Amino acid sequence: MRRTDPEPEPFRPTALQRALLDRFQRELPLVPRPYAAMAEALGASEAEVIEALAGLQAAGVLARVGVTLAPNRVGASTLAAMAVPKERLAEVAALVSAFSEVDHNYEREHRFNLWFVVTAASRAEVERVLATIEARTGLPVLDLPLERPFKLDLGFPLSWN
Amino acid sequence: MLDPVDRRILVASQDGLPLTATPFADLARALGLEPREVLARLRRLKEAGAIRRIAAVPNHYRLGFLANAMTVWDVEDGEVGRLGRLVGALPFVTHCYRRPRRLPDWPYNLFAMVHGRSRTETEARRREIAALLGSACRTSDVLYSTRILKKTGLRLAGEG
């Protein structure tokens, strides 16, 4: 089980790193040299942008520069929740995380304390994963598929202090 | 919607693009494709809606956004479409979805993710959502995340 607890001291990005996160959370230029295009927009050099991004990645601030797929456009997915007795949480969380179809497995403060996304090639496959988790843990799983998105964008203003 | 070449490109790029001057050309080389083709296919997948975005994805915890809450609301069925759009338009809401209720365990049909630097900030934002929903909302709850146990981004299997 991977723990990524909040760090006591947040990372302090440089001015260029802040600008990169603010401007390019939503869209990377789809051109042959995207980092050069970003550099031009920010008045920096291509090498400085690459170095700043590498620094953010090394500090764990940047999860990745990459592709985010839309849910339910390539296959099927659902949000699932379980109410796991405290003494079984580590065991059940590890069992759930071990599925390659499971992503975004979060512990939350609630009676329903384990929340995760199941993504597979089809709705039938999603249901098979949920049924397998129920059978292996002996605990029911809430199946909460997306019915209608009102906002999907993950980017948000970081409002630097 | 995805042909086998699209799928190979997405599988190869979902962990992140290389931090090199020519990331798409390097990706193309690794896959034995033309750089121009990789870019054209990514653009097409973006336009078709299969890719939501190609961007720098931050880890909010490391930036000091420690109070990350899933707020959930039981909103009248006749109002949830209109109100969901209003909640989704709030700048501090990062995702907003309608999902099915599962009675009696789960009465909530509207989900809104709120990120804040502190619980005080996040609670103030939750009150803003409550004010917006007004009497159309019967009951609500908030679930703070305490641990990320697995987060890899939406995955495509390498096969199939």
Tab-separated table of C-alpha atoms in Angstrom:
chain	number	residue	atom	x	y	z
A	1	MET	CA	0.000	0.000	0.000
A	2	ARG	CA	1.372	3.359	-1.015
A	3	ARG	CA	0.915	6.196	1.442
A	4	THR	CA	1.004	9.738	0.199
A	5	ASP	CA	-0.021	11.592	3.320
A	6	PRO	CA	0.004	15.373	3.413
A	7	GLU	CA	3.493	16.674	4.062
A	8	PRO	CA	3.837	19.094	6.988
A	9	GLU	CA	5.740	21.622	4.819
A	10	PRO	CA	4.254	22.272	1.388
A	11	PHE	CA	6.694	22.521	-1.505
A	12	ARG	CA	7.610	26.096	-2.494
A	13	PRO	CA	7.688	26.372	-6.270
A	14	THR	CA	9.739	28.982	-8.101
A	15	ALA	CA	7.966	31.769	-10.019
A	16	LEU	CA	8.437	29.842	-13.272
A	17	GLN	CA	7.110	26.634	-11.717
A	18	ARG	CA	4.010	28.448	-10.442
A	19	ALA	CA	3.379	29.972	-13.822
A	20	LEU	CA	3.743	26.553	-15.472
A	21	LEU	CA	1.194	24.984	-13.131
A	22	ASP	CA	-1.220	27.899	-13.445
A	23	ARG	CA	-1.099	28.079	-17.214
A	24	PHE	CA	-0.755	24.468	-18.269
A	25	GLN	CA	-2.964	22.472	-15.895
A	26	ARG	CA	-5.671	22.480	-18.507
A	27	GLU	CA	-3.856	22.257	-21.794
A	28	LEU	CA	-0.389	21.515	-23.096
A	29	PRO	CA	0.273	22.902	-26.594
A	30	LEU	CA	-0.114	20.010	-29.068
A	31	VAL	CA	2.868	21.010	-31.181
A	32	PRO	CA	6.164	19.232	-31.928
A	33	ARG	CA	8.043	21.258	-29.267
A	34	PRO	CA	5.432	21.939	-26.559
A	35	TYR	CA	7.948	23.000	-23.897
A	36	ALA	CA	9.380	25.604	-26.286
A	37	ALA	CA	5.855	26.923	-26.893
A	38	MET	CA	5.260	27.091	-23.125
A	39	ALA	CA	8.609	28.836	-22.662
A	40	GLU	CA	7.725	31.429	-25.252
A	41	ALA	CA	4.405	32.142	-23.528
A	42	LEU	CA	6.199	32.638	-20.212
A	43	GLY	CA	9.323	34.469	-21.394
A	44	ALA	CA	11.673	31.638	-20.433
A	45	SER	CA	13.849	29.243	-22.402
A	46	GLU	CA	12.863	25.722	-23.420
A	47	ALA	CA	15.643	24.284	-21.239
A	48	GLU	CA	14.432	26.291	-18.222
A	49	VAL	CA	10.880	24.980	-18.677
A	50	ILE	CA	12.061	21.371	-18.919
A	51	GLU	CA	14.256	21.831	-15.863
A	52	ALA	CA	11.412	23.458	-13.894
A	53	LEU	CA	9.018	20.632	-14.787
A	54	ALA	CA	11.614	18.006	-13.870
A	55	GLY	CA	12.075	19.770	-10.520
A	56	LEU	CA	8.308	19.732	-9.887
A	57	GLN	CA	8.186	16.061	-10.767
A	58	ALA	CA	11.123	15.195	-8.505
A	59	ALA	CA	9.415	17.045	-5.619
A	60	GLY	CA	6.203	15.095	-6.188
A	61	VAL	CA	4.267	18.268	-7.023
A	62	LEU	CA	3.712	17.289	-10.625
A	63	ALA	CA	2.013	13.902	-10.927
A	64	ARG	CA	2.805	13.832	-14.647
A	65	VAL	CA	2.705	15.796	-17.862
A	66	GLY	CA	0.340	13.643	-19.768
A	67	VAL	CA	-2.945	12.433	-21.039
A	68	THR	CA	-6.100	12.327	-18.926
A	69	LEU	CA	-8.739	10.085	-20.444
A	70	ALA	CA	-12.433	10.945	-20.327
A	71	PRO	CA	-14.519	8.569	-18.203
A	72	ASN	CA	-16.916	6.217	-19.997
A	73	ARG	CA	-15.632	7.134	-23.458
A	74	VAL	CA	-13.203	4.258	-23.712
A	75	GLY	CA	-14.887	1.475	-21.765
A	76	ALA	CA	-16.948	1.782	-18.598
A	77	SER	CA	-16.294	3.003	-15.087
A	78	THR	CA	-17.978	3.530	-11.755
A	79	LEU	CA	-17.335	5.105	-8.374
A	80	ALA	CA	-17.503	2.438	-5.663
A	81	ALA	CA	-17.705	2.765	-1.882
A	82	MET	CA	-17.396	0.339	1.011
A	83	ALA	CA	-18.046	0.607	4.750
A	84	VAL	CA	-15.061	-1.323	6.084
A	85	PRO	CA	-14.626	-2.128	9.796
A	86	LYS	CA	-11.579	-0.196	11.036
A	87	GLU	CA	-9.596	-3.293	11.950
A	88	ARG	CA	-10.008	-4.649	8.399
A	89	LEU	CA	-9.290	-1.425	6.513
A	90	ALA	CA	-5.626	-2.103	5.670
A	91	GLU	CA	-6.385	-5.624	4.460
A	92	VAL	CA	-9.421	-4.633	2.360
A	93	ALA	CA	-7.721	-1.524	0.939
A	94	ALA	CA	-4.755	-3.627	-0.201
A	95	LEU	CA	-7.045	-6.232	-1.752
A	96	VAL	CA	-8.959	-3.530	-3.650
A	97	SER	CA	-5.832	-1.629	-4.782
A	98	ALA	CA	-4.344	-4.842	-6.173
A	99	PHE	CA	-6.929	-4.877	-8.981
A	100	SER	CA	-5.475	-3.298	-12.118
A	101	GLU	CA	-9.010	-1.998	-12.854
A	102	VAL	CA	-8.976	0.069	-9.633
A	103	ASP	CA	-7.747	3.643	-9.505
A	104	HIS	CA	-8.185	6.577	-7.154
A	105	ASN	CA	-8.543	4.441	-4.041
A	106	TYR	CA	-9.067	6.911	-1.177
A	107	GLU	CA	-9.677	6.526	2.521
A	108	ARG	CA	-12.335	8.995	3.667
A	109	GLU	CA	-13.692	10.035	7.063
A	110	HIS	CA	-17.129	8.450	6.975
A	111	ARG	CA	-18.960	5.195	7.674
A	112	PHE	CA	-18.300	4.583	3.964
A	113	ASN	CA	-14.566	4.898	4.442
A	114	LEU	CA	-13.122	3.352	1.268
A	115	TRP	CA	-13.794	5.005	-2.118
A	116	PHE	CA	-12.374	3.924	-5.446
A	117	VAL	CA	-12.943	4.072	-9.202
A	118	VAL	CA	-13.271	0.883	-11.244
A	119	THR	CA	-12.552	1.180	-14.970
A	120	ALA	CA	-12.829	-1.691	-17.444
A	121	ALA	CA	-13.565	-2.418	-21.076
A	122	SER	CA	-17.309	-2.848	-20.495
A	123	ARG	CA	-20.021	-2.402	-17.874
A	124	ALA	CA	-20.152	-6.219	-17.480
A	125	GLU	CA	-16.423	-6.236	-16.630
A	126	VAL	CA	-16.934	-3.454	-14.068
A	127	GLU	CA	-19.708	-5.495	-12.436
A	128	ARG	CA	-17.501	-8.582	-12.410
A	129	VAL	CA	-14.773	-6.673	-10.528
A	130	LEU	CA	-17.295	-5.338	-7.980
A	131	ALA	CA	-18.752	-8.836	-7.463
A	132	THR	CA	-15.269	-10.296	-6.996
A	133	ILE	CA	-14.431	-7.647	-4.372
A	134	GLU	CA	-17.708	-8.395	-2.549
A	135	ALA	CA	-17.050	-12.143	-2.633
A	136	ARG	CA	-13.447	-11.855	-1.423
A	137	THR	CA	-14.171	-9.393	1.381
A	138	GLY	CA	-17.679	-10.467	2.389
A	139	LEU	CA	-18.618	-6.749	2.371
A	140	PRO	CA	-21.169	-5.018	0.128
A	141	VAL	CA	-19.952	-2.466	-2.428
A	142	LEU	CA	-21.972	0.625	-3.377
A	143	ASP	CA	-21.984	1.045	-7.160
A	144	LEU	CA	-22.388	4.747	-8.069
A	145	PRO	CA	-21.873	5.142	-11.827
A	146	LEU	CA	-21.772	8.606	-13.324
A	147	GLU	CA	-25.211	9.551	-14.652
A	148	ARG	CA	-24.473	13.075	-15.747
A	149	PRO	CA	-21.344	15.214	-15.529
A	150	PHE	CA	-21.737	18.883	-14.641
A	151	LYS	CA	-18.001	19.545	-14.433
A	152	LEU	CA	-15.118	17.269	-15.374
A	153	ASP	CA	-12.201	19.630	-15.490
A	154	LEU	CA	-9.565	18.778	-12.899
A	155	GLY	CA	-7.720	22.058	-13.165
A	156	PHE	CA	-8.491	24.821	-10.694
A	157	PRO	CA	-6.974	28.153	-9.717
A	158	LEU	CA	-4.138	27.492	-7.284
A	159	SER	CA	-4.282	31.018	-5.760
A	160	TRP	CA	-0.671	31.207	-4.612
A	161	ASN	CA	-0.117	32.829	-1.220
B	1	MET	CA	-13.718	4.869	-31.006
B	2	LEU	CA	-10.110	3.717	-30.466
B	3	ASP	CA	-8.205	1.766	-33.062
B	4	PRO	CA	-5.197	-0.336	-32.010
B	5	VAL	CA	-2.723	2.459	-32.853
B	6	ASP	CA	-4.690	4.996	-30.754
B	7	ARG	CA	-4.665	2.535	-27.906
B	8	ARG	CA	-0.882	2.013	-28.131
B	9	ILE	CA	-0.300	5.771	-28.070
B	10	LEU	CA	-2.573	6.245	-25.044
B	11	VAL	CA	-1.076	3.331	-23.129
B	12	ALA	CA	2.440	4.661	-23.798
B	13	SER	CA	1.589	8.245	-22.817
B	14	GLN	CA	-0.725	7.855	-19.817
B	15	ASP	CA	2.130	7.631	-17.310
B	16	GLY	CA	3.477	10.894	-18.645
B	17	LEU	CA	5.174	12.376	-21.680
B	18	PRO	CA	8.965	12.493	-21.708
B	19	LEU	CA	10.455	15.767	-20.431
B	20	THR	CA	12.521	16.212	-23.576
B	21	ALA	CA	12.459	18.928	-26.246
B	22	THR	CA	10.446	16.704	-28.603
B	23	PRO	CA	8.220	14.512	-26.422
B	24	PHE	CA	5.786	13.484	-29.166
B	25	ALA	CA	8.581	12.544	-31.573
B	26	ASP	CA	10.261	10.523	-28.817
B	27	LEU	CA	6.976	8.768	-28.092
B	28	ALA	CA	6.549	8.103	-31.813
B	29	ARG	CA	10.051	6.665	-32.077
B	30	ALA	CA	9.413	4.324	-29.141
B	31	LEU	CA	6.248	3.072	-30.877
B	32	GLY	CA	7.696	2.942	-34.415
B	33	LEU	CA	5.318	5.652	-35.666
B	34	GLU	CA	5.694	8.968	-37.467
B	35	PRO	CA	5.830	11.983	-35.085
B	36	ARG	CA	3.248	13.771	-37.209
B	37	GLU	CA	0.881	10.826	-36.875
B	38	VAL	CA	1.148	10.755	-33.068
B	39	LEU	CA	0.293	14.457	-32.826
B	40	ALA	CA	-2.548	14.156	-35.345
B	41	ARG	CA	-4.067	11.223	-33.487
B	42	LEU	CA	-3.801	12.951	-30.103
B	43	ARG	CA	-5.518	16.022	-31.548
B	44	ARG	CA	-8.267	13.862	-33.016
B	45	LEU	CA	-8.818	11.946	-29.747
B	46	LYS	CA	-9.022	15.247	-27.912
B	47	GLU	CA	-11.596	16.607	-30.364
B	48	ALA	CA	-13.570	13.361	-30.208
B	49	GLY	CA	-13.714	13.588	-26.425
B	50	ALA	CA	-11.788	10.385	-25.641
B	51	ILE	CA	-9.016	12.492	-24.114
B	52	ARG	CA	-10.211	15.057	-21.590
B	53	ARG	CA	-6.933	16.909	-21.506
B	54	ILE	CA	-3.217	16.706	-22.154
B	55	ALA	CA	-1.641	18.824	-19.470
B	56	ALA	CA	0.557	19.202	-16.407
B	57	VAL	CA	-1.266	17.333	-13.627
B	58	PRO	CA	-0.363	18.628	-10.150
B	59	ASN	CA	-0.457	16.712	-6.875
B	60	HIS	CA	-2.617	19.010	-4.750
B	61	TYR	CA	-1.485	17.588	-1.424
B	62	ARG	CA	2.121	18.574	-2.131
B	63	LEU	CA	0.994	22.121	-2.949
B	64	GLY	CA	-0.647	22.548	0.437
B	65	PHE	CA	-4.235	21.728	-0.517
B	66	LEU	CA	-4.768	19.443	2.463
B	67	ALA	CA	-8.541	19.681	2.952
B	68	ASN	CA	-9.925	17.761	-0.014
B	69	ALA	CA	-13.586	17.027	0.405
B	70	MET	CA	-16.194	15.103	-1.501
B	71	THR	CA	-19.401	16.982	-0.717
B	72	VAL	CA	-22.594	15.009	-1.350
B	73	TRP	CA	-26.155	16.308	-1.586
B	74	ASP	CA	-29.659	14.873	-1.810
B	75	VAL	CA	-31.267	17.188	-4.352
B	76	GLU	CA	-34.808	16.927	-5.719
B	77	ASP	CA	-34.779	15.011	-8.995
B	78	GLY	CA	-36.609	17.783	-10.838
B	79	GLU	CA	-34.020	20.365	-9.771
B	80	VAL	CA	-30.752	18.447	-9.857
B	81	GLY	CA	-30.055	19.177	-13.549
B	82	ARG	CA	-30.385	22.926	-13.197
B	83	LEU	CA	-28.644	23.123	-9.808
B	84	GLY	CA	-25.873	20.695	-10.783
B	85	ARG	CA	-24.861	23.057	-13.583
B	86	LEU	CA	-24.758	25.985	-11.146
B	87	VAL	CA	-22.639	24.045	-8.634
B	88	GLY	CA	-20.336	22.863	-11.430
B	89	ALA	CA	-19.805	26.482	-12.469
B	90	LEU	CA	-18.361	27.451	-9.056
B	91	PRO	CA	-14.616	28.059	-9.522
B	92	PHE	CA	-13.564	25.994	-6.494
B	93	VAL	CA	-15.520	22.894	-7.537
B	94	THR	CA	-13.229	20.612	-9.539
B	95	HIS	CA	-15.682	17.849	-10.403
B	96	CYS	CA	-19.441	17.763	-10.155
B	97	TYR	CA	-21.562	14.757	-11.068
B	98	ARG	CA	-25.021	13.319	-10.703
B	99	ARG	CA	-24.929	9.701	-9.515
B	100	PRO	CA	-27.719	7.299	-8.462
B	101	ARG	CA	-28.960	7.097	-4.872
B	102	ARG	CA	-28.667	3.698	-3.182
B	103	LEU	CA	-31.370	3.731	-0.532
B	104	PRO	CA	-31.387	3.282	2.377
B	105	ASP	CA	-27.570	3.411	2.649
B	106	TRP	CA	-26.877	6.287	0.315
B	107	PRO	CA	-29.438	9.093	-0.211
B	108	TYR	CA	-27.151	11.501	-2.144
B	109	ASN	CA	-27.440	12.107	-5.890
B	110	LEU	CA	-25.152	15.137	-6.412
B	111	PHE	CA	-21.387	15.008	-5.849
B	112	ALA	CA	-19.086	18.044	-5.831
B	113	MET	CA	-15.346	17.855	-5.134
B	114	VAL	CA	-13.926	20.821	-3.244
B	115	HIS	CA	-10.230	21.449	-2.577
B	116	GLY	CA	-9.060	23.847	0.122
B	117	ARG	CA	-5.906	24.670	2.031
B	118	SER	CA	-7.704	24.131	5.345
B	119	ARG	CA	-10.954	22.627	6.587
B	120	THR	CA	-12.131	26.122	7.526
B	121	GLU	CA	-11.753	27.207	3.894
B	122	THR	CA	-13.383	24.041	2.599
B	123	GLU	CA	-16.307	24.358	5.049
B	124	ALA	CA	-16.938	27.942	3.909
B	125	ARG	CA	-17.097	26.682	0.332
B	126	ARG	CA	-19.454	23.914	1.362
B	127	ARG	CA	-21.769	26.536	2.888
B	128	GLU	CA	-21.719	28.416	-0.420
B	129	ILE	CA	-22.915	25.286	-2.216
B	130	ALA	CA	-25.613	24.754	0.443
B	131	ALA	CA	-26.849	28.326	-0.054
B	132	LEU	CA	-27.009	27.779	-3.807
B	133	LEU	CA	-29.020	24.560	-3.455
B	134	GLY	CA	-31.410	26.056	-0.895
B	135	SER	CA	-34.548	24.110	-0.101
B	136	ALA	CA	-34.125	21.756	-3.084
B	137	CYS	CA	-31.512	19.959	-0.985
B	138	ARG	CA	-32.956	17.709	1.714
B	139	THR	CA	-29.761	16.468	3.347
B	140	SER	CA	-26.023	16.596	2.746
B	141	ASP	CA	-22.728	15.262	4.015
B	142	VAL	CA	-18.991	15.818	3.539
B	143	LEU	CA	-16.282	13.178	3.228
B	144	TYR	CA	-12.711	14.374	3.712
B	145	SER	CA	-10.008	12.226	2.196
B	146	THR	CA	-7.515	11.092	4.810
B	147	ARG	CA	-5.250	8.920	2.669
B	148	ILE	CA	-4.610	8.267	-0.995
B	149	LEU	CA	-4.160	4.515	-1.221
B	150	LYS	CA	-3.768	4.326	-4.984
B	151	LYS	CA	-3.764	6.975	-7.694
B	152	THR	CA	-2.485	6.296	-11.152
B	153	GLY	CA	-4.900	8.179	-13.377
B	154	LEU	CA	-7.566	6.489	-15.415
B	155	ARG	CA	-5.929	3.427	-16.928
B	156	LEU	CA	-6.195	1.733	-20.267
B	157	ALA	CA	-5.162	-1.875	-20.295
B	158	GLY	CA	-2.250	-2.613	-22.618
B	159	GLU	CA	-4.129	-5.436	-24.347
B	160	GLY	CA	-7.410	-5.530	-26.194
